[in-house]
PDB file of C-alpha atoms in Angstrom:
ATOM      1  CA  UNK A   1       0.000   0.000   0.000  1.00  0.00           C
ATOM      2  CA  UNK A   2       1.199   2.953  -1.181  1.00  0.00           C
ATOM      3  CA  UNK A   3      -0.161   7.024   0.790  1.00  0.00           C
ATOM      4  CA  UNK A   4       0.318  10.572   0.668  1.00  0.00           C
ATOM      5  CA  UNK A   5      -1.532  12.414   3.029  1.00  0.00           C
ATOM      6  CA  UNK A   6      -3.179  15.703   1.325  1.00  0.00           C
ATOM      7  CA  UNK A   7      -5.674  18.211   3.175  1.00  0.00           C
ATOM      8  CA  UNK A   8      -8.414  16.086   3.704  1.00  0.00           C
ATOM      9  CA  UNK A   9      -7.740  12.391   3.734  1.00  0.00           C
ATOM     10  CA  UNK A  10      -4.704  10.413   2.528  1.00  0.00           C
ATOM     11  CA  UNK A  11      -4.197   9.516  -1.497  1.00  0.00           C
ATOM     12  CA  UNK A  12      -3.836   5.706  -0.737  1.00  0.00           C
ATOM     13  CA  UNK A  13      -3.445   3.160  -3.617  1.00  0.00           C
ATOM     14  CA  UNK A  14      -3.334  -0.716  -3.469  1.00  0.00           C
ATOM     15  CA  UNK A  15      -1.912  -3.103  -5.972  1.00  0.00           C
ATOM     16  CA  UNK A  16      -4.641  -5.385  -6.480  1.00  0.00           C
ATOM     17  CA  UNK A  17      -3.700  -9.142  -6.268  1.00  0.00           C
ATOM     18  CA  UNK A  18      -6.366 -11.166  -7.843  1.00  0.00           C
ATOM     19  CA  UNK A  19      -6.058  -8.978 -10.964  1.00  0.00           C
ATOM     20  CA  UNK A  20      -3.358  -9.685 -13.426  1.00  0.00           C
ATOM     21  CA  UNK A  21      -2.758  -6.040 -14.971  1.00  0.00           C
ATOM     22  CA  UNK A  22       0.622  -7.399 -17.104  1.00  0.00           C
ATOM     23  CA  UNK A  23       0.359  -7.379 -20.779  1.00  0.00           C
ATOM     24  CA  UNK A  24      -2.301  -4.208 -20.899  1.00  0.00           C
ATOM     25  CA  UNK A  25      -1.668  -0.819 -22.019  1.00  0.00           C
ATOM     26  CA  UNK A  26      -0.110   1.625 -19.823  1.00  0.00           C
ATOM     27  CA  UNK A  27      -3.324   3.860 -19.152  1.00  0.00           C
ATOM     28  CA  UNK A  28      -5.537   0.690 -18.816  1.00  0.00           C
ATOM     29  CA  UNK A  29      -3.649  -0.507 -15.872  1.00  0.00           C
ATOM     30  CA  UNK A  30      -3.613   2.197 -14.933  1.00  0.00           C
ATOM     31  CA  UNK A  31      -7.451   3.046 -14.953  1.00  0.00           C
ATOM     32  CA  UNK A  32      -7.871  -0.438 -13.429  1.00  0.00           C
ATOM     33  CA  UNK A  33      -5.777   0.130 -10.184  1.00  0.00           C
ATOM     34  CA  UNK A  34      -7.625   3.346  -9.802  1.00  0.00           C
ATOM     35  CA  UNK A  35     -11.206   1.511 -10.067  1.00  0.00           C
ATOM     36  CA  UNK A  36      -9.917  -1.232  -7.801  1.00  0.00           C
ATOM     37  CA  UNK A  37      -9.213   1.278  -5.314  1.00  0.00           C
ATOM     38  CA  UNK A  38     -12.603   2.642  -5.626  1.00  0.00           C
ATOM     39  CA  UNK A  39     -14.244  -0.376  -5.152  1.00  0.00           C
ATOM     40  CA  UNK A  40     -11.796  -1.233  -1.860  1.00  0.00           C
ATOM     41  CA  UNK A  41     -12.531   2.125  -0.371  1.00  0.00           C
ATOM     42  CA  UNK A  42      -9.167   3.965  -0.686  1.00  0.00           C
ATOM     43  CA  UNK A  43     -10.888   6.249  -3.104  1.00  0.00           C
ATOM     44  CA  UNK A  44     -13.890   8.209  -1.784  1.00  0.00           C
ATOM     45  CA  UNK A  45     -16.977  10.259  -3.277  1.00  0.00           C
ATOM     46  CA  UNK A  46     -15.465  13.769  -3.711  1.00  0.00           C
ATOM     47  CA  UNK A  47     -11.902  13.421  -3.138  1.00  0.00           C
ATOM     48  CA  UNK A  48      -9.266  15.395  -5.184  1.00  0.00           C
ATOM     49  CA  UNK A  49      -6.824  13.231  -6.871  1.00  0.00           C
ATOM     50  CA  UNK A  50      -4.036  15.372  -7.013  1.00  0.00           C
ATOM     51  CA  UNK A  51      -2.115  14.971 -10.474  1.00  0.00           C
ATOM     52  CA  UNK A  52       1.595  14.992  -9.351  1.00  0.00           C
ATOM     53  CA  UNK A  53       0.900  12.850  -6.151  1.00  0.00           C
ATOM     54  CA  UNK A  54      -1.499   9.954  -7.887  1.00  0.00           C
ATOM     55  CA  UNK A  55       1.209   9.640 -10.812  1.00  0.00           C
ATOM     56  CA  UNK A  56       3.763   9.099  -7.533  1.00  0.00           C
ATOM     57  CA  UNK A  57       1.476   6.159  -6.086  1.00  0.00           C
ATOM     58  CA  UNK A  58       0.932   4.380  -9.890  1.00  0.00           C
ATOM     59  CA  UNK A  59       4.443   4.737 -10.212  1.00  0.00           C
ATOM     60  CA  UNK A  60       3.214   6.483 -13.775  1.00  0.00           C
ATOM     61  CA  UNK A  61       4.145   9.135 -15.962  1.00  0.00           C
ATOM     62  CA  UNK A  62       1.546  12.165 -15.727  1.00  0.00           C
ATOM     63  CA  UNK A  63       0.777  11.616 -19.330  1.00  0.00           C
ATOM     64  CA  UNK A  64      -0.448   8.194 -18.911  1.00  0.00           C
ATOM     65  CA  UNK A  65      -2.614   9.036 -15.654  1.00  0.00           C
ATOM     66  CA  UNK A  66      -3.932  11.735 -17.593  1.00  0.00           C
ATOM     67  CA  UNK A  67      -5.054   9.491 -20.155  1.00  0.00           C
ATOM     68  CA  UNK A  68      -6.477   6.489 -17.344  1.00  0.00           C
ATOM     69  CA  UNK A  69      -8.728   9.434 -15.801  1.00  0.00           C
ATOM     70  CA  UNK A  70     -10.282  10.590 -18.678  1.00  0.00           C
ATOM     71  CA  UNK A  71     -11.144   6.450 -19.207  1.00  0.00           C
ATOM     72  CA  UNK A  72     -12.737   6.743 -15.808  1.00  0.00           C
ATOM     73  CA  UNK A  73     -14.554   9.809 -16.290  1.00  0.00           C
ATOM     74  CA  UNK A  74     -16.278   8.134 -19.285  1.00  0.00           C
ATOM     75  CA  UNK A  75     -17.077   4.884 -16.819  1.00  0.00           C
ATOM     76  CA  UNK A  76     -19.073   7.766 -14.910  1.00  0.00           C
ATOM     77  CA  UNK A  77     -16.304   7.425 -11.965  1.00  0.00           C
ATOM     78  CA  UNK A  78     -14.238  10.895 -12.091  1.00  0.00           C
ATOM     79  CA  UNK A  79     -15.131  14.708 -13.175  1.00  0.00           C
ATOM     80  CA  UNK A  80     -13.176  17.305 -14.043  1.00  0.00           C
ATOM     81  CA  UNK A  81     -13.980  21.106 -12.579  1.00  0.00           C
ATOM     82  CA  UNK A  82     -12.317  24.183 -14.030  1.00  0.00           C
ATOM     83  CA  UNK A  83      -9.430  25.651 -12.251  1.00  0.00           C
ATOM     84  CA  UNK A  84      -9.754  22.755  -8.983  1.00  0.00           C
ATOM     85  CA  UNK A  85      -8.879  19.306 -10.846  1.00  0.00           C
ATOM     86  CA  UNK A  86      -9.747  15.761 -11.001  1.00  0.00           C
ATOM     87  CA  UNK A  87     -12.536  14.157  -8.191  1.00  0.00           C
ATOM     88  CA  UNK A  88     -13.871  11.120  -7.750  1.00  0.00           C
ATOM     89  CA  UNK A  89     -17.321  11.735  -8.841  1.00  0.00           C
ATOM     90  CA  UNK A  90     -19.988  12.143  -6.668  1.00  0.00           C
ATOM     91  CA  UNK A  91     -23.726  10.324  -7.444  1.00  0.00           C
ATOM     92  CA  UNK A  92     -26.944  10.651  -6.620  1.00  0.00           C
ATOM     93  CA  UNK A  93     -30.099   9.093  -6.226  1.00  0.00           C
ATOM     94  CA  UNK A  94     -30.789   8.454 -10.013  1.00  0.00           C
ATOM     95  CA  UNK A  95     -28.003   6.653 -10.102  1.00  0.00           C
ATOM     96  CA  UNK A  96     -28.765   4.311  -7.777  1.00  0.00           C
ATOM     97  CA  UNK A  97     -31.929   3.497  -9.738  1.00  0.00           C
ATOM     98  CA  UNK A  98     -30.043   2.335 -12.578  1.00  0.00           C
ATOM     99  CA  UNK A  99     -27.330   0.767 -11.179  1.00  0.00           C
ATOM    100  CA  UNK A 100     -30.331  -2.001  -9.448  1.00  0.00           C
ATOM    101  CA  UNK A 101     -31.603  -1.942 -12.526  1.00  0.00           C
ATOM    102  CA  UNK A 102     -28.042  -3.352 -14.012  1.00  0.00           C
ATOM    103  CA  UNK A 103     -27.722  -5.425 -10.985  1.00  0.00           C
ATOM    104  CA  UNK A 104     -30.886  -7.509 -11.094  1.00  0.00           C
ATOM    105  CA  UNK A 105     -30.757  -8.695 -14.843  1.00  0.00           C
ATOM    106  CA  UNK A 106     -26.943  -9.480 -14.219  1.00  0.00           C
ATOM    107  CA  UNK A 107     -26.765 -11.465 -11.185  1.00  0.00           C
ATOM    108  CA  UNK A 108     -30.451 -13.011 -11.086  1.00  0.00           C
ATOM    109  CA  UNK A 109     -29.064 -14.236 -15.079  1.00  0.00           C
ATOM    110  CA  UNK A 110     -26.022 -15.658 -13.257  1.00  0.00           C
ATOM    111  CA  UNK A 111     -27.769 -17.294 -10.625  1.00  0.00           C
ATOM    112  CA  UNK A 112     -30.708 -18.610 -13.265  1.00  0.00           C
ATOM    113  CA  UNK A 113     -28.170 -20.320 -15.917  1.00  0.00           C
ATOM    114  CA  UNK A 114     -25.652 -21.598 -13.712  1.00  0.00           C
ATOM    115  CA  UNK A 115     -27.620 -23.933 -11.998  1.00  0.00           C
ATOM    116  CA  UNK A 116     -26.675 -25.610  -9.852  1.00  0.00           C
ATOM    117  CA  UNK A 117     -23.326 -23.727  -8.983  1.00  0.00           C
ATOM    118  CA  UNK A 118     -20.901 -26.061  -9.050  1.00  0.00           C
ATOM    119  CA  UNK A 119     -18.562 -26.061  -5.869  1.00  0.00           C
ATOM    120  CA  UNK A 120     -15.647 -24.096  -7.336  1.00  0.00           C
ATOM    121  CA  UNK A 121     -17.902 -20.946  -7.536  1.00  0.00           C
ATOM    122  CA  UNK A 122     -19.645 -21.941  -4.279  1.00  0.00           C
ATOM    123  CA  UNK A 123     -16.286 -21.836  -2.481  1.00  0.00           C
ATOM    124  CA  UNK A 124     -14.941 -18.443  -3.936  1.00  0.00           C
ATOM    125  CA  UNK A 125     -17.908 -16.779  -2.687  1.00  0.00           C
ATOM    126  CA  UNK A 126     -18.096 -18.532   0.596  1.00  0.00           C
ATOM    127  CA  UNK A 127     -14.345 -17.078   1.257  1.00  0.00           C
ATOM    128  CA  UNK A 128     -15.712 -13.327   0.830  1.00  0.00           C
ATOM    129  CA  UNK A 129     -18.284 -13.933   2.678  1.00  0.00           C
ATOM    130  CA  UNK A 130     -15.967 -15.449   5.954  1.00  0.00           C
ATOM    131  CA  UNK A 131     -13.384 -12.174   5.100  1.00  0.00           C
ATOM    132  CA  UNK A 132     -16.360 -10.325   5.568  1.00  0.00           C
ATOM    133  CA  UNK A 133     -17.136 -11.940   8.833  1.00  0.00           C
ATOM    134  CA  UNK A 134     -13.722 -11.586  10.182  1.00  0.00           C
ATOM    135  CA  UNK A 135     -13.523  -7.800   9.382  1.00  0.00           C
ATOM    136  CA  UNK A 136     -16.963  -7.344  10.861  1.00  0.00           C
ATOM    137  CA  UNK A 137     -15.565  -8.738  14.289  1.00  0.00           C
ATOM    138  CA  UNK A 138     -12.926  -6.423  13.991  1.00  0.00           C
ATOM    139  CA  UNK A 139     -15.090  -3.595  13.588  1.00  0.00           C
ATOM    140  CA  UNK A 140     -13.321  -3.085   9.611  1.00  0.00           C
ATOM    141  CA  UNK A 141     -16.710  -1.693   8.159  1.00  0.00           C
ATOM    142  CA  UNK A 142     -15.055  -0.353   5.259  1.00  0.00           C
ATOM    143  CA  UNK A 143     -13.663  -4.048   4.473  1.00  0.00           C
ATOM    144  CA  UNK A 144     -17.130  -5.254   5.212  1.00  0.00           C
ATOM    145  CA  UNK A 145     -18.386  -3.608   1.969  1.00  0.00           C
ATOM    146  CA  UNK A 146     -15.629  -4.504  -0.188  1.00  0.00           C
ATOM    147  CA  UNK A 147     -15.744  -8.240   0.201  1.00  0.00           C
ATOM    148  CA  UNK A 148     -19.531  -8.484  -0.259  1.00  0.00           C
ATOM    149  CA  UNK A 149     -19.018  -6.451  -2.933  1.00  0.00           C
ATOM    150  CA  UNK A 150     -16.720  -9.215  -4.405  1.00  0.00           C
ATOM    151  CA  UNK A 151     -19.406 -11.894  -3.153  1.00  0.00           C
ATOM    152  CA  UNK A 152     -21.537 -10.407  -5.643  1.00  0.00           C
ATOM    153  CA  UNK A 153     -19.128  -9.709  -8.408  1.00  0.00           C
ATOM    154  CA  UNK A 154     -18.166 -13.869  -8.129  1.00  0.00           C
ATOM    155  CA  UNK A 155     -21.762 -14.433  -8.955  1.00  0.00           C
ATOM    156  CA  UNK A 156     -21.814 -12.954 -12.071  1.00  0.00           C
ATOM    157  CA  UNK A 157     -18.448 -14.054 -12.925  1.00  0.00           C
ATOM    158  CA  UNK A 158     -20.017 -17.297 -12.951  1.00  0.00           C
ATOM    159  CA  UNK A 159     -21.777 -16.368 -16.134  1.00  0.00           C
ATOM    160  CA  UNK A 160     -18.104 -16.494 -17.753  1.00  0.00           C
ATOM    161  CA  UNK A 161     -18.268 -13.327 -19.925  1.00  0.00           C
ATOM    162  CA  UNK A 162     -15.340 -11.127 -19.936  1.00  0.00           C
ATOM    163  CA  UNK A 163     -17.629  -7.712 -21.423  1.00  0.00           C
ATOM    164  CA  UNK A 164     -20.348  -8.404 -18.490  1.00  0.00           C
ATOM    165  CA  UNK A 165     -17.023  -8.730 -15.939  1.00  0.00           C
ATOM    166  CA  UNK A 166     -15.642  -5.706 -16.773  1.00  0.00           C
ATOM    167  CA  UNK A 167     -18.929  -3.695 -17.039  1.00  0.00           C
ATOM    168  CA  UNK A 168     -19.603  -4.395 -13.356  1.00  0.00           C
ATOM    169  CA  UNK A 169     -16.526  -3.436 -12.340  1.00  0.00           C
ATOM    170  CA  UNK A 170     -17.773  -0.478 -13.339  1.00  0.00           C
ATOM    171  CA  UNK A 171     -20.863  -1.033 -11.292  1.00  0.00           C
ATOM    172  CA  UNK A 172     -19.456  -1.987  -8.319  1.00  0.00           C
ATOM    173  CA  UNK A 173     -17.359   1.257  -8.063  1.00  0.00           C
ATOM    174  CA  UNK A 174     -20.598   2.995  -8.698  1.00  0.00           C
ATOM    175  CA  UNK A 175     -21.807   1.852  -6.157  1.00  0.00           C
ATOM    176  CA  UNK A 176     -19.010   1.703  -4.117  1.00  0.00           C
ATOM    177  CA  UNK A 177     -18.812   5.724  -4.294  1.00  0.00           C
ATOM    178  CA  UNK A 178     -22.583   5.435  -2.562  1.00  0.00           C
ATOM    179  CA  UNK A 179     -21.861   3.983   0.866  1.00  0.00           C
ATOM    180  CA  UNK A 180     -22.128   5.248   3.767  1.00  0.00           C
ATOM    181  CA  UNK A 181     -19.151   5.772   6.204  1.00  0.00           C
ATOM    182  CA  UNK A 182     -17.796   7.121   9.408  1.00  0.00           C
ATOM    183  CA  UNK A 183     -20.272   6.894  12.053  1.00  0.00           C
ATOM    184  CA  UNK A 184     -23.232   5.198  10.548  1.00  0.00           C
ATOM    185  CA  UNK A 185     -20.941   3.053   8.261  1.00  0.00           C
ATOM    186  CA  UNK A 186     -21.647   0.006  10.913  1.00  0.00           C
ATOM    187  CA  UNK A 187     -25.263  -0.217  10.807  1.00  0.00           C
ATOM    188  CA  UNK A 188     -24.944   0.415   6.912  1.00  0.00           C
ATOM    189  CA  UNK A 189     -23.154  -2.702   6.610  1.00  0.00           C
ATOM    190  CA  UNK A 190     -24.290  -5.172   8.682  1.00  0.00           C
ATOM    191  CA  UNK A 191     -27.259  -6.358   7.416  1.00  0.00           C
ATOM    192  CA  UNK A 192     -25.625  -7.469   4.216  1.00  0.00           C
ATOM    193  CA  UNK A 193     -23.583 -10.503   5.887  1.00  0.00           C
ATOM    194  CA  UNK A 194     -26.971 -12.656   6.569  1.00  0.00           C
ATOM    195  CA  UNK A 195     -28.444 -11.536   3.893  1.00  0.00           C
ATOM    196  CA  UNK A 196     -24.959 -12.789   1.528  1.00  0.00           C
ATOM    197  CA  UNK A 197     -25.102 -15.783   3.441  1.00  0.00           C
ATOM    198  CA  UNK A 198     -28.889 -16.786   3.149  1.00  0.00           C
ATOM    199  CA  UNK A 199     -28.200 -16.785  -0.805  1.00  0.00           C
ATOM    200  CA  UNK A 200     -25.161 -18.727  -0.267  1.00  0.00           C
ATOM    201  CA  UNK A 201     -26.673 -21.528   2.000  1.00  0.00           C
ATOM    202  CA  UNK A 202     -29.414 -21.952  -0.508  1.00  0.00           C
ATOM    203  CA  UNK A 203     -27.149 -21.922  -3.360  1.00  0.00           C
ATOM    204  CA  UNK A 204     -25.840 -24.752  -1.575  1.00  0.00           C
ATOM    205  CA  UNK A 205     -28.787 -26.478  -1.310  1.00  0.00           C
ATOM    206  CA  UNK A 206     -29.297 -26.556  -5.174  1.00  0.00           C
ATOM    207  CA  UNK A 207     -32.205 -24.252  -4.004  1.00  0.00           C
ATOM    208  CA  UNK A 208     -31.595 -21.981  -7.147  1.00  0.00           C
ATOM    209  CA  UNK A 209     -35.135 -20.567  -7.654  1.00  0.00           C
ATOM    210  CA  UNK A 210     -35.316 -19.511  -3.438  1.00  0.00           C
ATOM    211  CA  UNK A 211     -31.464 -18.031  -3.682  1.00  0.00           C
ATOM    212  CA  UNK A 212     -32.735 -15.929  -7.078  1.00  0.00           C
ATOM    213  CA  UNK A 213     -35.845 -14.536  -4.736  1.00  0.00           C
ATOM    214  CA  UNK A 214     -33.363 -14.326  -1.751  1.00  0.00           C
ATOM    215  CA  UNK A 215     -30.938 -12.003  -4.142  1.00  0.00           C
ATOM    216  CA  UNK A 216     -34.294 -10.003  -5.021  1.00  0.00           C
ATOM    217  CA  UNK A 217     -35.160  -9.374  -1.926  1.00  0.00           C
ATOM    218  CA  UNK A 218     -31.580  -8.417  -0.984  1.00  0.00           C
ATOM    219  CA  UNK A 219     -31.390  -5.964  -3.922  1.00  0.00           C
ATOM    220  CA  UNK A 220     -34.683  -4.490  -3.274  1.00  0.00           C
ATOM    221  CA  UNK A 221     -33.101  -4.112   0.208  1.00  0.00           C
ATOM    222  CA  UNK A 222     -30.560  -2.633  -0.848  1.00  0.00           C
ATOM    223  CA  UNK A 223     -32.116  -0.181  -2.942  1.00  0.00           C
ATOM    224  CA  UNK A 224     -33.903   1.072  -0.343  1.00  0.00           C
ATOM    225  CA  UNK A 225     -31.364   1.626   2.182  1.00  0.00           C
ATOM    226  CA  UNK A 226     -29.114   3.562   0.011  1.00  0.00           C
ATOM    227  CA  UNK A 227     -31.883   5.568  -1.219  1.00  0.00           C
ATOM    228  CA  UNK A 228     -33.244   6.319   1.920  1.00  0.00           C
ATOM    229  CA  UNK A 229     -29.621   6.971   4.018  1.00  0.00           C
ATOM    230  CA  UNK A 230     -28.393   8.713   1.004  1.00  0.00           C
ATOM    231  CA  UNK A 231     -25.144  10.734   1.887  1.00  0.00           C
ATOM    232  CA  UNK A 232     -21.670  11.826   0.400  1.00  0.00           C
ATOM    233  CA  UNK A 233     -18.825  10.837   2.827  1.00  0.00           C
ATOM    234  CA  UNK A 234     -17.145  14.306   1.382  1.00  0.00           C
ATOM    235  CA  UNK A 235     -18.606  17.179   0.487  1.00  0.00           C
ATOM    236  CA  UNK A 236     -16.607  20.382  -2.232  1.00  0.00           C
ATOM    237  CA  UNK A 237     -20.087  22.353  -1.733  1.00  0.00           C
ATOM    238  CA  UNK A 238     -20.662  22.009  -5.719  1.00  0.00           C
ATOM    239  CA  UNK A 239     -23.442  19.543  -7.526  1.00  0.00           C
ATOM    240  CA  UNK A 240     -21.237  17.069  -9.497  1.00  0.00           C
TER     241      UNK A 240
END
């Protein structure tokens, strides 16, 4: 792990190690790292990403980060604002609308052809799910999130398409940049473990059409308590 401390928060970056970034252009590893970061947490709703500093951490040229944000702000992840710089882009409720939207034909499809899951997939997401466990009894909220946001990503991985991998990526650090943290972060996550595990333990069970109304249920959830607990960890005082 890689930080710079700025004004606000520290720039932290992680090398991701279940992605293998080799072989890929400069800018798309690039853009990569930075989403993976999203996802984790490092990067927040509203932060600056200081040119000269995030070049530092991607041990990249300026040039090449240049050309990796303006990837991102086309994936809806960064904006640019006259005279301040890059931020991590800030949503709102509309987008949380479409990003269930996404979610439900994706994973429910996953869940629907892929049955039953065999136990390779079944295992994968049973490891996020005890991560997420352990981080919960250490009080890691923010590591909470990311691996049930992984438990979800491995079910649609299961549908074995590299175009629907990579465009929920893009969904997951969507939504990622929609959480809650701080003080309420804890009561944000929480619910999510039983709720990852109920779809699990039926999954195991060969119980596919219960685990697809379990996932509903959970996205409707979801929905709902993001919509209604709607908040920006960071604020600039401008509408993105």
């Amino acid at each position: 792990m890689k930080g710079i401390s700025g004004e606000t928060r520290t720039l932290t970056i992680e090398i991701p190690e279940h992605i293998d970034l080799s072989g890929l252009p400069a800018f798309e590893r690039i853009s990569i790292l930075l989403r993976e970061n999203i996802i984790s947490g490092n990067l927040v709703a509203g932060q600056a990403l200081g040119e000269i500093e995030l070049a530092a951490l991607c041990d990249s040229s300026r040039n090449t980060l240049r050309e990796a944000l303006r990837f991102l702000h086309g994936e809806g992840l960064v904006n640019y604002h006259q005279n301040r710089g890059v931020f991590v882009r800030q949503l709102d409720k509309r987008d949380v609308r479409d990003i269930f939207k996404a979610r439900r034909h994706l994973e429910v499809l996953a869940l629907t052809v892929n049955s039953p899951v065999n136990d390779f997939h079944l295992t994968r997401m049973a490891q996020h799910l005890d991560k997420a466990a352990q981080a919960a009894a250490g009080e890691q909220w923010r590591s909470v999130g990311t691996h049930s946001l992984r438990f979800h990503q491995s079910i649609v991985q299961m549908l074995g398409c590299s175009r629907f991998n990579d465009f929920f990526s893009v969904l997951l650090a969507q939504l990622r940049l929609l959480f809650c943290s701080g003080a309420g972060e804890r009561d944000f996550q929480l619910p999510w473990i039983a709720r990852d595990r109920q779809i699990l333990t039926l999954l195991g069970e060969h119980q596919t059409a219960a685990a697809c109304q379990a996932l509903i249920d959970y996205l409707d959830y979801s929905e709902r308590q993001l919509t209604t607990t709607f908040s920006h960890p960071i604020s600039h005082g401008e509408s993105y």
